[in-house]
Amino acid sequence: NAAVVFSPEGIVWASTVEGSEDIDVSFRDYFQKAMEGRAVISDVFQPLPLGGTELMVAYVAPVLAGTEVQCVVGLMGHPNGVGAILDESDGFGGERSFIVLFDQYGNRIGSSLRKDFVLRPSGPIPPPAAATMVAQGRFGPETATLLADVVPNPALFELASAAELPADLAPFWEIDPANGEVNFSIARRLRTVPQTVVARIPKSALFA
């Protein structure tokens, strides 16, 4: 984890991580949005040397003088709390029940059951979005390979990548490649970030 100050050019001016000064993050989506005058919670991403090799989330905001951005300040943190909650929820509704978390593009960014599915998309990422992720190295040097390794789930891909979930979205039944079973499923969109959480309980567990 790190507290960071970025110049308007995207260069690390100061950081609580020793040796990270002068790193250039101007290509990062979160920095570009902050330079537009917006406070931003980023998508999860593979960091530059600001905090090791684990996935990270950036919480950044511009410092303004009038309408001009003087610098950008941020907290860079590992989403370990989310991972711990997912791990603790595994089997919450019986054997092979699980919870999975998707980003706004349909990438799995957390799963209580199948860690090997994490960072694998549930459907084909649109080429412009994929090209941006590859250019930014969102998941490190293997970004292109990970994005191409689709583990298909068309229904959840459609929900996760939708601008918003239907207000009347009801629980539904669907097979999932994570456990190979038909599951009773509930999907909800998080409030502060465009991520979708899906809870799944196998039919076999419900009617055991």
PDB file of C-alpha atoms in Angstrom:
ATOM      1  CA  ASN A   1       0.000   0.000   0.000  1.00  0.00           C
ATOM      2  CA  ALA A   2       1.203   3.526  -0.711  1.00  0.00           C
ATOM      3  CA  ALA A   3       0.327   7.206  -0.479  1.00  0.00           C
ATOM      4  CA  VAL A   4       1.458   9.011  -3.623  1.00  0.00           C
ATOM      5  CA  VAL A   5       1.612  12.523  -5.095  1.00  0.00           C
ATOM      6  CA  PHE A   6       1.747  12.787  -8.895  1.00  0.00           C
ATOM      7  CA  SER A   7       2.789  15.767 -10.982  1.00  0.00           C
ATOM      8  CA  PRO A   8       0.410  17.077 -13.679  1.00  0.00           C
ATOM      9  CA  GLU A   9       2.605  15.176 -16.135  1.00  0.00           C
ATOM     10  CA  GLY A  10       1.948  11.884 -14.342  1.00  0.00           C
ATOM     11  CA  ILE A  11       5.339  11.553 -12.641  1.00  0.00           C
ATOM     12  CA  VAL A  12       5.540  10.349  -9.046  1.00  0.00           C
ATOM     13  CA  TRP A  13       6.678  13.375  -7.034  1.00  0.00           C
ATOM     14  CA  ALA A  14       6.520  11.712  -3.625  1.00  0.00           C
ATOM     15  CA  SER A  15       5.558   8.300  -2.297  1.00  0.00           C
ATOM     16  CA  THR A  16       5.656   6.289   0.890  1.00  0.00           C
ATOM     17  CA  VAL A  17       7.251   3.478  -1.141  1.00  0.00           C
ATOM     18  CA  GLU A  18      10.988   4.037  -1.269  1.00  0.00           C
ATOM     19  CA  GLY A  19      12.473   4.227  -4.749  1.00  0.00           C
ATOM     20  CA  SER A  20       9.196   4.856  -6.590  1.00  0.00           C
ATOM     21  CA  GLU A  21       9.841   8.549  -7.319  1.00  0.00           C
ATOM     22  CA  ASP A  22       9.972   9.530 -11.003  1.00  0.00           C
ATOM     23  CA  ILE A  23       7.808   6.614 -12.152  1.00  0.00           C
ATOM     24  CA  ASP A  24       5.532   7.691 -15.003  1.00  0.00           C
ATOM     25  CA  VAL A  25       1.831   6.754 -14.672  1.00  0.00           C
ATOM     26  CA  SER A  26       0.516   9.215 -17.237  1.00  0.00           C
ATOM     27  CA  PHE A  27      -0.774   6.322 -19.364  1.00  0.00           C
ATOM     28  CA  ARG A  28      -3.000   5.010 -16.572  1.00  0.00           C
ATOM     29  CA  ASP A  29      -6.725   5.548 -16.973  1.00  0.00           C
ATOM     30  CA  TYR A  30      -7.185   6.623 -13.342  1.00  0.00           C
ATOM     31  CA  PHE A  31      -4.565   9.370 -13.684  1.00  0.00           C
ATOM     32  CA  GLN A  32      -6.067  10.664 -16.933  1.00  0.00           C
ATOM     33  CA  LYS A  33      -9.507  10.881 -15.318  1.00  0.00           C
ATOM     34  CA  ALA A  34      -8.063  12.690 -12.292  1.00  0.00           C
ATOM     35  CA  MET A  35      -6.483  15.239 -14.635  1.00  0.00           C
ATOM     36  CA  GLU A  36      -9.997  15.949 -15.914  1.00  0.00           C
ATOM     37  CA  GLY A  37     -10.811  17.122 -12.384  1.00  0.00           C
ATOM     38  CA  ARG A  38     -12.485  13.944 -11.155  1.00  0.00           C
ATOM     39  CA  ALA A  39     -12.007  11.852  -8.029  1.00  0.00           C
ATOM     40  CA  VAL A  40     -11.572   8.264  -9.156  1.00  0.00           C
ATOM     41  CA  ILE A  41     -11.627   4.722  -7.820  1.00  0.00           C
ATOM     42  CA  SER A  42      -9.774   2.675 -10.420  1.00  0.00           C
ATOM     43  CA  ASP A  43     -10.371  -0.796 -11.765  1.00  0.00           C
ATOM     44  CA  VAL A  44      -8.049  -3.404 -10.282  1.00  0.00           C
ATOM     45  CA  PHE A  45      -4.702  -3.497 -12.074  1.00  0.00           C
ATOM     46  CA  GLN A  46      -1.190  -4.897 -11.910  1.00  0.00           C
ATOM     47  CA  PRO A  47       0.951  -2.131 -10.377  1.00  0.00           C
ATOM     48  CA  LEU A  48       4.204  -0.585 -11.369  1.00  0.00           C
ATOM     49  CA  PRO A  49       6.751  -0.712  -8.495  1.00  0.00           C
ATOM     50  CA  LEU A  50       4.416   1.092  -6.093  1.00  0.00           C
ATOM     51  CA  GLY A  51       3.417  -1.936  -4.098  1.00  0.00           C
ATOM     52  CA  GLY A  52       4.780  -5.237  -5.319  1.00  0.00           C
ATOM     53  CA  THR A  53       3.183  -7.604  -7.796  1.00  0.00           C
ATOM     54  CA  GLU A  54      -0.287  -8.098  -6.309  1.00  0.00           C
ATOM     55  CA  LEU A  55      -3.332  -6.524  -7.888  1.00  0.00           C
ATOM     56  CA  MET A  56      -4.012  -2.983  -6.723  1.00  0.00           C
ATOM     57  CA  VAL A  57      -6.751  -0.344  -6.642  1.00  0.00           C
ATOM     58  CA  ALA A  58      -6.016   3.388  -6.896  1.00  0.00           C
ATOM     59  CA  TYR A  59      -8.047   6.017  -5.044  1.00  0.00           C
ATOM     60  CA  VAL A  60      -7.005   9.344  -6.575  1.00  0.00           C
ATOM     61  CA  ALA A  61      -8.179  12.954  -6.632  1.00  0.00           C
ATOM     62  CA  PRO A  62      -6.929  16.168  -8.229  1.00  0.00           C
ATOM     63  CA  VAL A  63      -5.635  19.132  -6.219  1.00  0.00           C
ATOM     64  CA  LEU A  64      -7.054  22.232  -7.905  1.00  0.00           C
ATOM     65  CA  ALA A  65      -6.219  25.928  -8.013  1.00  0.00           C
ATOM     66  CA  GLY A  66      -9.354  27.296  -9.562  1.00  0.00           C
ATOM     67  CA  THR A  67      -9.916  24.929 -12.468  1.00  0.00           C
ATOM     68  CA  GLU A  68      -6.248  24.024 -12.978  1.00  0.00           C
ATOM     69  CA  VAL A  69      -4.906  20.719 -11.658  1.00  0.00           C
ATOM     70  CA  GLN A  70      -1.775  21.355  -9.600  1.00  0.00           C
ATOM     71  CA  CYS A  71      -1.109  17.711  -8.774  1.00  0.00           C
ATOM     72  CA  VAL A  72      -2.911  14.445  -8.152  1.00  0.00           C
ATOM     73  CA  VAL A  73      -2.889  12.687  -4.788  1.00  0.00           C
ATOM     74  CA  GLY A  74      -3.698   9.061  -4.285  1.00  0.00           C
ATOM     75  CA  LEU A  75      -3.814   6.024  -2.086  1.00  0.00           C
ATOM     76  CA  MET A  76      -2.794   2.777  -3.737  1.00  0.00           C
ATOM     77  CA  GLY A  77      -4.060  -0.311  -1.971  1.00  0.00           C
ATOM     78  CA  HIS A  78      -4.352  -4.038  -2.431  1.00  0.00           C
ATOM     79  CA  PRO A  79      -7.991  -5.253  -2.464  1.00  0.00           C
ATOM     80  CA  ASN A  80      -7.135  -7.935   0.084  1.00  0.00           C
ATOM     81  CA  GLY A  81     -10.256  -7.228   2.106  1.00  0.00           C
ATOM     82  CA  VAL A  82     -12.457  -8.149  -0.836  1.00  0.00           C
ATOM     83  CA  GLY A  83     -10.446 -11.291  -1.444  1.00  0.00           C
ATOM     84  CA  ALA A  84     -10.777 -12.305   2.201  1.00  0.00           C
ATOM     85  CA  ILE A  85     -14.552 -11.817   2.094  1.00  0.00           C
ATOM     86  CA  LEU A  86     -14.772 -13.938  -1.052  1.00  0.00           C
ATOM     87  CA  ASP A  87     -12.626 -16.668   0.489  1.00  0.00           C
ATOM     88  CA  GLU A  88     -14.754 -16.725   3.631  1.00  0.00           C
ATOM     89  CA  SER A  89     -17.942 -16.974   1.553  1.00  0.00           C
ATOM     90  CA  ASP A  90     -16.878 -20.123  -0.291  1.00  0.00           C
ATOM     91  CA  GLY A  91     -19.471 -22.820   0.360  1.00  0.00           C
ATOM     92  CA  PHE A  92     -21.809 -20.298   2.005  1.00  0.00           C
ATOM     93  CA  GLY A  93     -24.894 -22.061   0.626  1.00  0.00           C
ATOM     94  CA  GLY A  94     -23.696 -25.636   0.627  1.00  0.00           C
ATOM     95  CA  GLU A  95     -21.043 -27.630  -1.178  1.00  0.00           C
ATOM     96  CA  ARG A  96     -19.655 -25.902  -4.312  1.00  0.00           C
ATOM     97  CA  SER A  97     -21.667 -22.722  -3.746  1.00  0.00           C
ATOM     98  CA  PHE A  98     -19.593 -19.632  -4.401  1.00  0.00           C
ATOM     99  CA  ILE A  99     -19.397 -15.887  -5.069  1.00  0.00           C
ATOM    100  CA  VAL A 100     -17.726 -14.284  -8.074  1.00  0.00           C
ATOM    101  CA  LEU A 101     -16.900 -10.624  -8.712  1.00  0.00           C
ATOM    102  CA  PHE A 102     -16.810  -9.056 -12.185  1.00  0.00           C
ATOM    103  CA  ASP A 103     -15.506  -5.715 -13.397  1.00  0.00           C
ATOM    104  CA  GLN A 104     -17.418  -3.509 -15.827  1.00  0.00           C
ATOM    105  CA  TYR A 105     -15.953  -5.362 -18.832  1.00  0.00           C
ATOM    106  CA  GLY A 106     -16.982  -8.844 -17.699  1.00  0.00           C
ATOM    107  CA  ASN A 107     -13.546  -9.825 -16.367  1.00  0.00           C
ATOM    108  CA  ARG A 108     -13.620 -12.044 -13.302  1.00  0.00           C
ATOM    109  CA  ILE A 109     -11.620 -10.146 -10.697  1.00  0.00           C
ATOM    110  CA  GLY A 110     -12.416 -12.422  -7.772  1.00  0.00           C
ATOM    111  CA  SER A 111     -13.860 -15.867  -7.142  1.00  0.00           C
ATOM    112  CA  SER A 112     -14.297 -17.847  -3.953  1.00  0.00           C
ATOM    113  CA  LEU A 113     -14.261 -21.189  -5.792  1.00  0.00           C
ATOM    114  CA  ARG A 114     -12.013 -20.974  -8.848  1.00  0.00           C
ATOM    115  CA  LYS A 115      -8.848 -18.914  -8.421  1.00  0.00           C
ATOM    116  CA  ASP A 116      -7.746 -20.129 -11.857  1.00  0.00           C
ATOM    117  CA  PHE A 117     -10.675 -18.217 -13.375  1.00  0.00           C
ATOM    118  CA  VAL A 118      -9.605 -14.877 -11.884  1.00  0.00           C
ATOM    119  CA  LEU A 119      -8.643 -12.291 -14.565  1.00  0.00           C
ATOM    120  CA  ARG A 120     -10.262 -14.499 -17.231  1.00  0.00           C
ATOM    121  CA  PRO A 121     -13.116 -12.780 -19.061  1.00  0.00           C
ATOM    122  CA  SER A 122     -16.593 -14.293 -19.134  1.00  0.00           C
ATOM    123  CA  GLY A 123     -17.013 -13.141 -22.737  1.00  0.00           C
ATOM    124  CA  PRO A 124     -15.089 -11.411 -25.517  1.00  0.00           C
ATOM    125  CA  ILE A 125     -13.843  -7.985 -24.417  1.00  0.00           C
ATOM    126  CA  PRO A 126     -14.606  -5.322 -27.076  1.00  0.00           C
ATOM    127  CA  PRO A 127     -11.423  -4.683 -29.103  1.00  0.00           C
ATOM    128  CA  PRO A 128     -11.061  -0.974 -28.151  1.00  0.00           C
ATOM    129  CA  ALA A 129     -11.302  -1.775 -24.422  1.00  0.00           C
ATOM    130  CA  ALA A 130      -8.960  -4.750 -24.793  1.00  0.00           C
ATOM    131  CA  ALA A 131      -6.435  -2.650 -26.714  1.00  0.00           C
ATOM    132  CA  THR A 132      -6.454  -0.021 -23.942  1.00  0.00           C
ATOM    133  CA  MET A 133      -5.926  -2.650 -21.234  1.00  0.00           C
ATOM    134  CA  VAL A 134      -3.040  -4.200 -23.176  1.00  0.00           C
ATOM    135  CA  ALA A 135      -1.446  -0.794 -23.831  1.00  0.00           C
ATOM    136  CA  GLN A 136      -1.698   0.081 -20.130  1.00  0.00           C
ATOM    137  CA  GLY A 137      -0.501  -3.356 -19.019  1.00  0.00           C
ATOM    138  CA  ARG A 138      -3.522  -3.599 -16.760  1.00  0.00           C
ATOM    139  CA  PHE A 139      -2.726  -7.170 -15.709  1.00  0.00           C
ATOM    140  CA  GLY A 140       1.007  -6.955 -16.336  1.00  0.00           C
ATOM    141  CA  PRO A 141       2.874  -8.381 -19.321  1.00  0.00           C
ATOM    142  CA  GLU A 142       0.354 -11.229 -19.639  1.00  0.00           C
ATOM    143  CA  THR A 143      -2.618  -8.901 -20.167  1.00  0.00           C
ATOM    144  CA  ALA A 144      -3.210  -9.865 -23.815  1.00  0.00           C
ATOM    145  CA  THR A 145      -2.945 -13.578 -23.010  1.00  0.00           C
ATOM    146  CA  LEU A 146      -5.340 -13.315 -20.075  1.00  0.00           C
ATOM    147  CA  LEU A 147      -7.913 -11.315 -22.033  1.00  0.00           C
ATOM    148  CA  ALA A 148      -7.821 -13.873 -24.847  1.00  0.00           C
ATOM    149  CA  ASP A 149      -8.342 -16.765 -22.410  1.00  0.00           C
ATOM    150  CA  VAL A 150     -12.127 -16.442 -22.232  1.00  0.00           C
ATOM    151  CA  VAL A 151     -13.979 -18.798 -19.890  1.00  0.00           C
ATOM    152  CA  PRO A 152     -17.416 -18.210 -21.391  1.00  0.00           C
ATOM    153  CA  ASN A 153     -20.520 -17.435 -19.418  1.00  0.00           C
ATOM    154  CA  PRO A 154     -22.685 -15.363 -21.783  1.00  0.00           C
ATOM    155  CA  ALA A 155     -25.435 -14.531 -19.287  1.00  0.00           C
ATOM    156  CA  LEU A 156     -23.077 -13.185 -16.626  1.00  0.00           C
ATOM    157  CA  PHE A 157     -20.952 -11.403 -19.222  1.00  0.00           C
ATOM    158  CA  GLU A 158     -24.060  -9.567 -20.419  1.00  0.00           C
ATOM    159  CA  LEU A 159     -25.014  -8.586 -16.863  1.00  0.00           C
ATOM    160  CA  ALA A 160     -21.526  -7.524 -15.787  1.00  0.00           C
ATOM    161  CA  SER A 161     -20.821  -5.440 -18.892  1.00  0.00           C
ATOM    162  CA  ALA A 162     -24.233  -3.737 -18.967  1.00  0.00           C
ATOM    163  CA  ALA A 163     -24.342  -0.038 -18.073  1.00  0.00           C
ATOM    164  CA  GLU A 164     -26.660  -0.956 -15.209  1.00  0.00           C
ATOM    165  CA  LEU A 165     -28.542  -3.991 -13.995  1.00  0.00           C
ATOM    166  CA  PRO A 166     -32.304  -4.150 -14.535  1.00  0.00           C
ATOM    167  CA  ALA A 167     -34.103  -2.732 -11.518  1.00  0.00           C
ATOM    168  CA  ASP A 168     -36.381  -5.776 -11.475  1.00  0.00           C
ATOM    169  CA  LEU A 169     -33.632  -8.377 -11.917  1.00  0.00           C
ATOM    170  CA  ALA A 170     -34.868 -11.518 -10.205  1.00  0.00           C
ATOM    171  CA  PRO A 171     -32.911 -14.577  -9.072  1.00  0.00           C
ATOM    172  CA  PHE A 172     -32.298 -16.960 -11.953  1.00  0.00           C
ATOM    173  CA  TRP A 173     -31.091 -20.465 -12.727  1.00  0.00           C
ATOM    174  CA  GLU A 174     -28.007 -21.048 -14.859  1.00  0.00           C
ATOM    175  CA  ILE A 175     -25.155 -23.486 -15.374  1.00  0.00           C
ATOM    176  CA  ASP A 176     -21.694 -22.164 -14.513  1.00  0.00           C
ATOM    177  CA  PRO A 177     -18.348 -23.528 -15.726  1.00  0.00           C
ATOM    178  CA  ALA A 178     -16.895 -22.860 -12.269  1.00  0.00           C
ATOM    179  CA  ASN A 179     -18.737 -25.830 -10.741  1.00  0.00           C
ATOM    180  CA  GLY A 180     -20.327 -27.402 -13.827  1.00  0.00           C
ATOM    181  CA  GLU A 181     -23.771 -27.306 -12.237  1.00  0.00           C
ATOM    182  CA  VAL A 182     -27.088 -25.517 -12.586  1.00  0.00           C
ATOM    183  CA  ASN A 183     -27.108 -22.778  -9.950  1.00  0.00           C
ATOM    184  CA  PHE A 184     -29.644 -20.599  -8.196  1.00  0.00           C
ATOM    185  CA  SER A 185     -28.104 -17.179  -8.840  1.00  0.00           C
ATOM    186  CA  ILE A 186     -28.434 -13.632  -7.540  1.00  0.00           C
ATOM    187  CA  ALA A 187     -26.587 -10.688  -9.149  1.00  0.00           C
ATOM    188  CA  ARG A 188     -26.151  -7.190  -7.723  1.00  0.00           C
ATOM    189  CA  ARG A 189     -24.179  -4.101  -8.819  1.00  0.00           C
ATOM    190  CA  LEU A 190     -21.915  -2.428  -6.248  1.00  0.00           C
ATOM    191  CA  ARG A 191     -22.713   1.193  -5.391  1.00  0.00           C
ATOM    192  CA  THR A 192     -19.357   2.983  -5.597  1.00  0.00           C
ATOM    193  CA  VAL A 193     -17.630   1.075  -8.412  1.00  0.00           C
ATOM    194  CA  PRO A 194     -19.063  -0.523 -11.580  1.00  0.00           C
ATOM    195  CA  GLN A 195     -18.524  -4.076 -10.392  1.00  0.00           C
ATOM    196  CA  THR A 196     -21.049  -6.888 -10.241  1.00  0.00           C
ATOM    197  CA  VAL A 197     -21.175  -9.580  -7.562  1.00  0.00           C
ATOM    198  CA  VAL A 198     -22.929 -12.876  -8.254  1.00  0.00           C
ATOM    199  CA  ALA A 199     -23.819 -15.475  -5.631  1.00  0.00           C
ATOM    200  CA  ARG A 200     -24.447 -19.018  -6.875  1.00  0.00           C
ATOM    201  CA  ILE A 201     -25.853 -22.058  -5.074  1.00  0.00           C
ATOM    202  CA  PRO A 202     -25.952 -25.379  -6.941  1.00  0.00           C
ATOM    203  CA  LYS A 203     -29.343 -26.968  -7.413  1.00  0.00           C
ATOM    204  CA  SER A 204     -27.886 -30.130  -5.918  1.00  0.00           C
ATOM    205  CA  ALA A 205     -27.100 -28.273  -2.680  1.00  0.00           C
ATOM    206  CA  LEU A 206     -30.488 -26.582  -2.445  1.00  0.00           C
ATOM    207  CA  PHE A 207     -32.406 -29.824  -2.833  1.00  0.00           C
ATOM    208  CA  ALA A 208     -30.004 -32.173  -1.069  1.00  0.00           C
TER     209      ALA A 208
END
